[in-house]
Amino acid sequence: MAAHPRRPTKPSVYLDQSTLSDAFRAGLINDRKPDRLRGYGPLAPCVERVASDADLCVSILHAQELAAWEDVAMAHGLAKWLDGLEVVWMHATEAAQAIEDDHWLAVAVGLREPSPAPVFAPSCSQRCRP
């Protein structure tokens, strides 16, 4: 995914994997659309607009869920679509919670100024660093 650092002046949007999957299946694939996706056609352009106008946040959990798909071709197609979007990487829930806990403890004892906890990473590889 084409990553960029979080832009504090833009809204941050974190969509679950099922929303990204439904957007891809309904809006970008011409065949094999389940009936339940008929009304979801406009979702893919909406996700693409979020990626360009806001910060579309993804985490390693998105990649893990995608890797578990049985339909490898579909997973590859969704990954390719996401690769073309501008995204902001963030730490997974457990890591983000630990980062926030450490940050706010340091604020409470006077070691840091109150500010947002650093749960965003500039890239996937930097997100994976301890």
mmCIF file with all atom_site columns, C-alpha atoms in Angstrom:
data_model
loop_
_atom_site.group_PDB
_atom_site.id
_atom_site.type_symbol
_atom_site.label_atom_id
_atom_site.label_alt_id
_atom_site.label_comp_id
_atom_site.label_asym_id
_atom_site.label_entity_id
_atom_site.label_seq_id
_atom_site.pdbx_PDB_ins_code
_atom_site.Cartn_x
_atom_site.Cartn_y
_atom_site.Cartn_z
_atom_site.occupancy
_atom_site.B_iso_or_equiv
_atom_site.pdbx_formal_charge
_atom_site.auth_seq_id
_atom_site.auth_comp_id
_atom_site.auth_asym_id
_atom_site.auth_atom_id
_atom_site.pdbx_PDB_model_num
ATOM 1   C CA . MET A 1 1   ? 0.000   0.000   0.000   1.00 0.00 ? 1   MET A CA 1
ATOM 2   C CA . ALA A 1 2   ? 1.238   3.468   -0.799  1.00 0.00 ? 2   ALA A CA 1
ATOM 3   C CA . ALA A 1 3   ? 1.743   4.754   2.721   1.00 0.00 ? 3   ALA A CA 1
ATOM 4   C CA . HIS A 1 4   ? 2.116   8.258   3.990   1.00 0.00 ? 4   HIS A CA 1
ATOM 5   C CA . PRO A 1 5   ? 2.429   9.721   7.483   1.00 0.00 ? 5   PRO A CA 1
ATOM 6   C CA . ARG A 1 6   ? -0.741  10.666  9.309   1.00 0.00 ? 6   ARG A CA 1
ATOM 7   C CA . ARG A 1 7   ? -1.934  14.167  8.486   1.00 0.00 ? 7   ARG A CA 1
ATOM 8   C CA . PRO A 1 8   ? -3.229  15.661  11.756  1.00 0.00 ? 8   PRO A CA 1
ATOM 9   C CA . THR A 1 9   ? -5.400  18.175  9.906   1.00 0.00 ? 9   THR A CA 1
ATOM 10  C CA . LYS A 1 10  ? -7.311  15.396  8.116   1.00 0.00 ? 10  LYS A CA 1
ATOM 11  C CA . PRO A 1 11  ? -9.875  12.996  9.592   1.00 0.00 ? 11  PRO A CA 1
ATOM 12  C CA . SER A 1 12  ? -8.582  9.490   10.344  1.00 0.00 ? 12  SER A CA 1
ATOM 13  C CA . VAL A 1 13  ? -10.814 6.633   9.170   1.00 0.00 ? 13  VAL A CA 1
ATOM 14  C CA . TYR A 1 14  ? -10.304 2.993   10.144  1.00 0.00 ? 14  TYR A CA 1
ATOM 15  C CA . LEU A 1 15  ? -12.515 0.591   8.196   1.00 0.00 ? 15  LEU A CA 1
ATOM 16  C CA . ASP A 1 16  ? -12.789 -3.035  9.187   1.00 0.00 ? 16  ASP A CA 1
ATOM 17  C CA . GLN A 1 17  ? -11.713 -5.751  6.775   1.00 0.00 ? 17  GLN A CA 1
ATOM 18  C CA . SER A 1 18  ? -15.284 -6.696  5.894   1.00 0.00 ? 18  SER A CA 1
ATOM 19  C CA . THR A 1 19  ? -16.041 -3.138  4.737   1.00 0.00 ? 19  THR A CA 1
ATOM 20  C CA . LEU A 1 20  ? -12.926 -3.069  2.544   1.00 0.00 ? 20  LEU A CA 1
ATOM 21  C CA . SER A 1 21  ? -13.792 -6.528  1.222   1.00 0.00 ? 21  SER A CA 1
ATOM 22  C CA . ASP A 1 22  ? -17.380 -5.576  0.433   1.00 0.00 ? 22  ASP A CA 1
ATOM 23  C CA . ALA A 1 23  ? -16.231 -2.395  -1.310  1.00 0.00 ? 23  ALA A CA 1
ATOM 24  C CA . PHE A 1 24  ? -13.838 -4.385  -3.472  1.00 0.00 ? 24  PHE A CA 1
ATOM 25  C CA . ARG A 1 25  ? -16.260 -7.194  -4.273  1.00 0.00 ? 25  ARG A CA 1
ATOM 26  C CA . ALA A 1 26  ? -19.213 -4.924  -5.029  1.00 0.00 ? 26  ALA A CA 1
ATOM 27  C CA . GLY A 1 27  ? -17.492 -2.114  -6.853  1.00 0.00 ? 27  GLY A CA 1
ATOM 28  C CA . LEU A 1 28  ? -14.474 -3.516  -8.607  1.00 0.00 ? 28  LEU A CA 1
ATOM 29  C CA . ILE A 1 29  ? -15.366 -7.036  -9.678  1.00 0.00 ? 29  ILE A CA 1
ATOM 30  C CA . ASN A 1 30  ? -17.790 -7.565  -12.524 1.00 0.00 ? 30  ASN A CA 1
ATOM 31  C CA . ASP A 1 31  ? -18.683 -11.160 -11.806 1.00 0.00 ? 31  ASP A CA 1
ATOM 32  C CA . ARG A 1 32  ? -19.359 -13.336 -8.779  1.00 0.00 ? 32  ARG A CA 1
ATOM 33  C CA . LYS A 1 33  ? -21.219 -10.591 -6.867  1.00 0.00 ? 33  LYS A CA 1
ATOM 34  C CA . PRO A 1 34  ? -23.365 -12.084 -4.125  1.00 0.00 ? 34  PRO A CA 1
ATOM 35  C CA . ASP A 1 35  ? -26.916 -10.711 -3.918  1.00 0.00 ? 35  ASP A CA 1
ATOM 36  C CA . ARG A 1 36  ? -26.112 -9.150  -0.535  1.00 0.00 ? 36  ARG A CA 1
ATOM 37  C CA . LEU A 1 37  ? -23.672 -6.760  -2.262  1.00 0.00 ? 37  LEU A CA 1
ATOM 38  C CA . ARG A 1 38  ? -26.086 -5.273  -4.803  1.00 0.00 ? 38  ARG A CA 1
ATOM 39  C CA . GLY A 1 39  ? -26.385 -1.931  -2.995  1.00 0.00 ? 39  GLY A CA 1
ATOM 40  C CA . TYR A 1 40  ? -22.689 -1.655  -2.156  1.00 0.00 ? 40  TYR A CA 1
ATOM 41  C CA . GLY A 1 41  ? -21.514 -0.539  -5.590  1.00 0.00 ? 41  GLY A CA 1
ATOM 42  C CA . PRO A 1 42  ? -20.766 3.065   -4.533  1.00 0.00 ? 42  PRO A CA 1
ATOM 43  C CA . LEU A 1 43  ? -18.662 1.872   -1.585  1.00 0.00 ? 43  LEU A CA 1
ATOM 44  C CA . ALA A 1 44  ? -15.379 1.396   -3.525  1.00 0.00 ? 44  ALA A CA 1
ATOM 45  C CA . PRO A 1 45  ? -15.296 4.976   -4.860  1.00 0.00 ? 45  PRO A CA 1
ATOM 46  C CA . CYS A 1 46  ? -16.138 6.171   -1.343  1.00 0.00 ? 46  CYS A CA 1
ATOM 47  C CA . VAL A 1 47  ? -13.173 4.229   0.116   1.00 0.00 ? 47  VAL A CA 1
ATOM 48  C CA . GLU A 1 48  ? -10.925 5.626   -2.619  1.00 0.00 ? 48  GLU A CA 1
ATOM 49  C CA . ARG A 1 49  ? -12.118 9.147   -1.810  1.00 0.00 ? 49  ARG A CA 1
ATOM 50  C CA . VAL A 1 50  ? -11.413 8.595   1.896   1.00 0.00 ? 50  VAL A CA 1
ATOM 51  C CA . ALA A 1 51  ? -7.884  7.450   1.004   1.00 0.00 ? 51  ALA A CA 1
ATOM 52  C CA . SER A 1 52  ? -7.240  10.646  -0.942  1.00 0.00 ? 52  SER A CA 1
ATOM 53  C CA . ASP A 1 53  ? -9.154  13.208  1.150   1.00 0.00 ? 53  ASP A CA 1
ATOM 54  C CA . ALA A 1 54  ? -8.585  11.807  4.650   1.00 0.00 ? 54  ALA A CA 1
ATOM 55  C CA . ASP A 1 55  ? -6.290  9.304   6.322   1.00 0.00 ? 55  ASP A CA 1
ATOM 56  C CA . LEU A 1 56  ? -7.428  5.765   5.515   1.00 0.00 ? 56  LEU A CA 1
ATOM 57  C CA . CYS A 1 57  ? -5.863  3.791   8.351   1.00 0.00 ? 57  CYS A CA 1
ATOM 58  C CA . VAL A 1 58  ? -4.843  0.149   8.025   1.00 0.00 ? 58  VAL A CA 1
ATOM 59  C CA . SER A 1 59  ? -3.051  -2.201  10.361  1.00 0.00 ? 59  SER A CA 1
ATOM 60  C CA . ILE A 1 60  ? -1.346  -5.551  10.215  1.00 0.00 ? 60  ILE A CA 1
ATOM 61  C CA . LEU A 1 61  ? -4.703  -7.065  11.204  1.00 0.00 ? 61  LEU A CA 1
ATOM 62  C CA . HIS A 1 62  ? -6.023  -6.175  7.738   1.00 0.00 ? 62  HIS A CA 1
ATOM 63  C CA . ALA A 1 63  ? -3.109  -8.015  6.136   1.00 0.00 ? 63  ALA A CA 1
ATOM 64  C CA . GLN A 1 64  ? -3.514  -11.018 8.447   1.00 0.00 ? 64  GLN A CA 1
ATOM 65  C CA . GLU A 1 65  ? -7.206  -11.350 7.651   1.00 0.00 ? 65  GLU A CA 1
ATOM 66  C CA . LEU A 1 66  ? -6.487  -11.068 3.943   1.00 0.00 ? 66  LEU A CA 1
ATOM 67  C CA . ALA A 1 67  ? -3.785  -13.746 4.169   1.00 0.00 ? 67  ALA A CA 1
ATOM 68  C CA . ALA A 1 68  ? -6.322  -16.142 5.699   1.00 0.00 ? 68  ALA A CA 1
ATOM 69  C CA . TRP A 1 69  ? -8.729  -15.988 2.738   1.00 0.00 ? 69  TRP A CA 1
ATOM 70  C CA . GLU A 1 70  ? -9.308  -19.261 0.958   1.00 0.00 ? 70  GLU A CA 1
ATOM 71  C CA . ASP A 1 71  ? -9.926  -17.472 -2.360  1.00 0.00 ? 71  ASP A CA 1
ATOM 72  C CA . VAL A 1 72  ? -6.310  -16.503 -3.059  1.00 0.00 ? 72  VAL A CA 1
ATOM 73  C CA . ALA A 1 73  ? -7.120  -14.773 -6.350  1.00 0.00 ? 73  ALA A CA 1
ATOM 74  C CA . MET A 1 74  ? -9.720  -12.586 -4.642  1.00 0.00 ? 74  MET A CA 1
ATOM 75  C CA . ALA A 1 75  ? -7.306  -11.787 -1.802  1.00 0.00 ? 75  ALA A CA 1
ATOM 76  C CA . HIS A 1 76  ? -4.626  -10.880 -4.310  1.00 0.00 ? 76  HIS A CA 1
ATOM 77  C CA . GLY A 1 77  ? -7.053  -8.599  -6.147  1.00 0.00 ? 77  GLY A CA 1
ATOM 78  C CA . LEU A 1 78  ? -8.048  -6.814  -2.961  1.00 0.00 ? 78  LEU A CA 1
ATOM 79  C CA . ALA A 1 79  ? -4.398  -6.442  -1.923  1.00 0.00 ? 79  ALA A CA 1
ATOM 80  C CA . LYS A 1 80  ? -3.569  -4.980  -5.340  1.00 0.00 ? 80  LYS A CA 1
ATOM 81  C CA . TRP A 1 81  ? -6.436  -2.488  -5.032  1.00 0.00 ? 81  TRP A CA 1
ATOM 82  C CA . LEU A 1 82  ? -5.301  -1.459  -1.553  1.00 0.00 ? 82  LEU A CA 1
ATOM 83  C CA . ASP A 1 83  ? -1.718  -1.133  -2.836  1.00 0.00 ? 83  ASP A CA 1
ATOM 84  C CA . GLY A 1 84  ? -2.934  1.601   -5.133  1.00 0.00 ? 84  GLY A CA 1
ATOM 85  C CA . LEU A 1 85  ? -4.509  3.626   -2.333  1.00 0.00 ? 85  LEU A CA 1
ATOM 86  C CA . GLU A 1 86  ? -2.786  6.102   -0.057  1.00 0.00 ? 86  GLU A CA 1
ATOM 87  C CA . VAL A 1 87  ? -3.016  4.666   3.437   1.00 0.00 ? 87  VAL A CA 1
ATOM 88  C CA . VAL A 1 88  ? -1.727  5.398   6.904   1.00 0.00 ? 88  VAL A CA 1
ATOM 89  C CA . TRP A 1 89  ? -0.323  2.451   8.819   1.00 0.00 ? 89  TRP A CA 1
ATOM 90  C CA . MET A 1 90  ? -1.154  2.131   12.458  1.00 0.00 ? 90  MET A CA 1
ATOM 91  C CA . HIS A 1 91  ? -0.186  -0.313  15.127  1.00 0.00 ? 91  HIS A CA 1
ATOM 92  C CA . ALA A 1 92  ? -2.498  -3.227  15.854  1.00 0.00 ? 92  ALA A CA 1
ATOM 93  C CA . THR A 1 93  ? -4.956  -2.848  18.733  1.00 0.00 ? 93  THR A CA 1
ATOM 94  C CA . GLU A 1 94  ? -2.825  -4.508  21.408  1.00 0.00 ? 94  GLU A CA 1
ATOM 95  C CA . ALA A 1 95  ? 0.310   -2.594  20.446  1.00 0.00 ? 95  ALA A CA 1
ATOM 96  C CA . ALA A 1 96  ? -1.615  0.687   20.203  1.00 0.00 ? 96  ALA A CA 1
ATOM 97  C CA . GLN A 1 97  ? -3.046  0.101   23.668  1.00 0.00 ? 97  GLN A CA 1
ATOM 98  C CA . ALA A 1 98  ? 0.437   -0.467  25.109  1.00 0.00 ? 98  ALA A CA 1
ATOM 99  C CA . ILE A 1 99  ? 1.745   2.657   23.342  1.00 0.00 ? 99  ILE A CA 1
ATOM 100 C CA . GLU A 1 100 ? -1.148  4.713   24.692  1.00 0.00 ? 100 GLU A CA 1
ATOM 101 C CA . ASP A 1 101 ? -0.700  3.298   28.218  1.00 0.00 ? 101 ASP A CA 1
ATOM 102 C CA . ASP A 1 102 ? 3.011   4.141   28.228  1.00 0.00 ? 102 ASP A CA 1
ATOM 103 C CA . HIS A 1 103 ? 2.379   7.587   26.758  1.00 0.00 ? 103 HIS A CA 1
ATOM 104 C CA . TRP A 1 104 ? -0.326  8.609   29.225  1.00 0.00 ? 104 TRP A CA 1
ATOM 105 C CA . LEU A 1 105 ? 1.596   7.204   32.193  1.00 0.00 ? 105 LEU A CA 1
ATOM 106 C CA . ALA A 1 106 ? 4.538   9.424   31.170  1.00 0.00 ? 106 ALA A CA 1
ATOM 107 C CA . VAL A 1 107 ? 2.147   12.384  30.904  1.00 0.00 ? 107 VAL A CA 1
ATOM 108 C CA . ALA A 1 108 ? 0.665   11.600  34.342  1.00 0.00 ? 108 ALA A CA 1
ATOM 109 C CA . VAL A 1 109 ? 4.092   11.643  36.029  1.00 0.00 ? 109 VAL A CA 1
ATOM 110 C CA . GLY A 1 110 ? 5.171   14.765  34.166  1.00 0.00 ? 110 GLY A CA 1
ATOM 111 C CA . LEU A 1 111 ? 7.644   13.260  31.698  1.00 0.00 ? 111 LEU A CA 1
ATOM 112 C CA . ARG A 1 112 ? 5.678   14.300  28.578  1.00 0.00 ? 112 ARG A CA 1
ATOM 113 C CA . GLU A 1 113 ? 3.304   17.019  27.501  1.00 0.00 ? 113 GLU A CA 1
ATOM 114 C CA . PRO A 1 114 ? -0.258  15.904  26.744  1.00 0.00 ? 114 PRO A CA 1
ATOM 115 C CA . SER A 1 115 ? -0.508  15.100  23.038  1.00 0.00 ? 115 SER A CA 1
ATOM 116 C CA . PRO A 1 116 ? -1.907  12.305  20.902  1.00 0.00 ? 116 PRO A CA 1
ATOM 117 C CA . ALA A 1 117 ? -0.243  8.957   21.584  1.00 0.00 ? 117 ALA A CA 1
ATOM 118 C CA . PRO A 1 118 ? 1.971   7.843   18.662  1.00 0.00 ? 118 PRO A CA 1
ATOM 119 C CA . VAL A 1 119 ? -0.144  4.942   17.379  1.00 0.00 ? 119 VAL A CA 1
ATOM 120 C CA . PHE A 1 120 ? 0.528   5.739   13.702  1.00 0.00 ? 120 PHE A CA 1
ATOM 121 C CA . ALA A 1 121 ? 3.593   4.655   11.713  1.00 0.00 ? 121 ALA A CA 1
ATOM 122 C CA . PRO A 1 122 ? 4.941   6.162   8.485   1.00 0.00 ? 122 PRO A CA 1
ATOM 123 C CA . SER A 1 123 ? 5.165   2.763   6.764   1.00 0.00 ? 123 SER A CA 1
ATOM 124 C CA . CYS A 1 124 ? 4.380   -0.910  7.219   1.00 0.00 ? 124 CYS A CA 1
ATOM 125 C CA . SER A 1 125 ? 8.049   -1.782  7.824   1.00 0.00 ? 125 SER A CA 1
ATOM 126 C CA . GLN A 1 126 ? 8.389   0.913   10.493  1.00 0.00 ? 126 GLN A CA 1
ATOM 127 C CA . ARG A 1 127 ? 5.123   -0.256  12.014  1.00 0.00 ? 127 ARG A CA 1
ATOM 128 C CA . CYS A 1 128 ? 6.715   -3.677  12.497  1.00 0.00 ? 128 CYS A CA 1
ATOM 129 C CA . ARG A 1 129 ? 9.730   -2.317  14.374  1.00 0.00 ? 129 ARG A CA 1
ATOM 130 C CA . PRO A 1 130 ? 9.607   -2.623  18.170  1.00 0.00 ? 130 PRO A CA 1
#
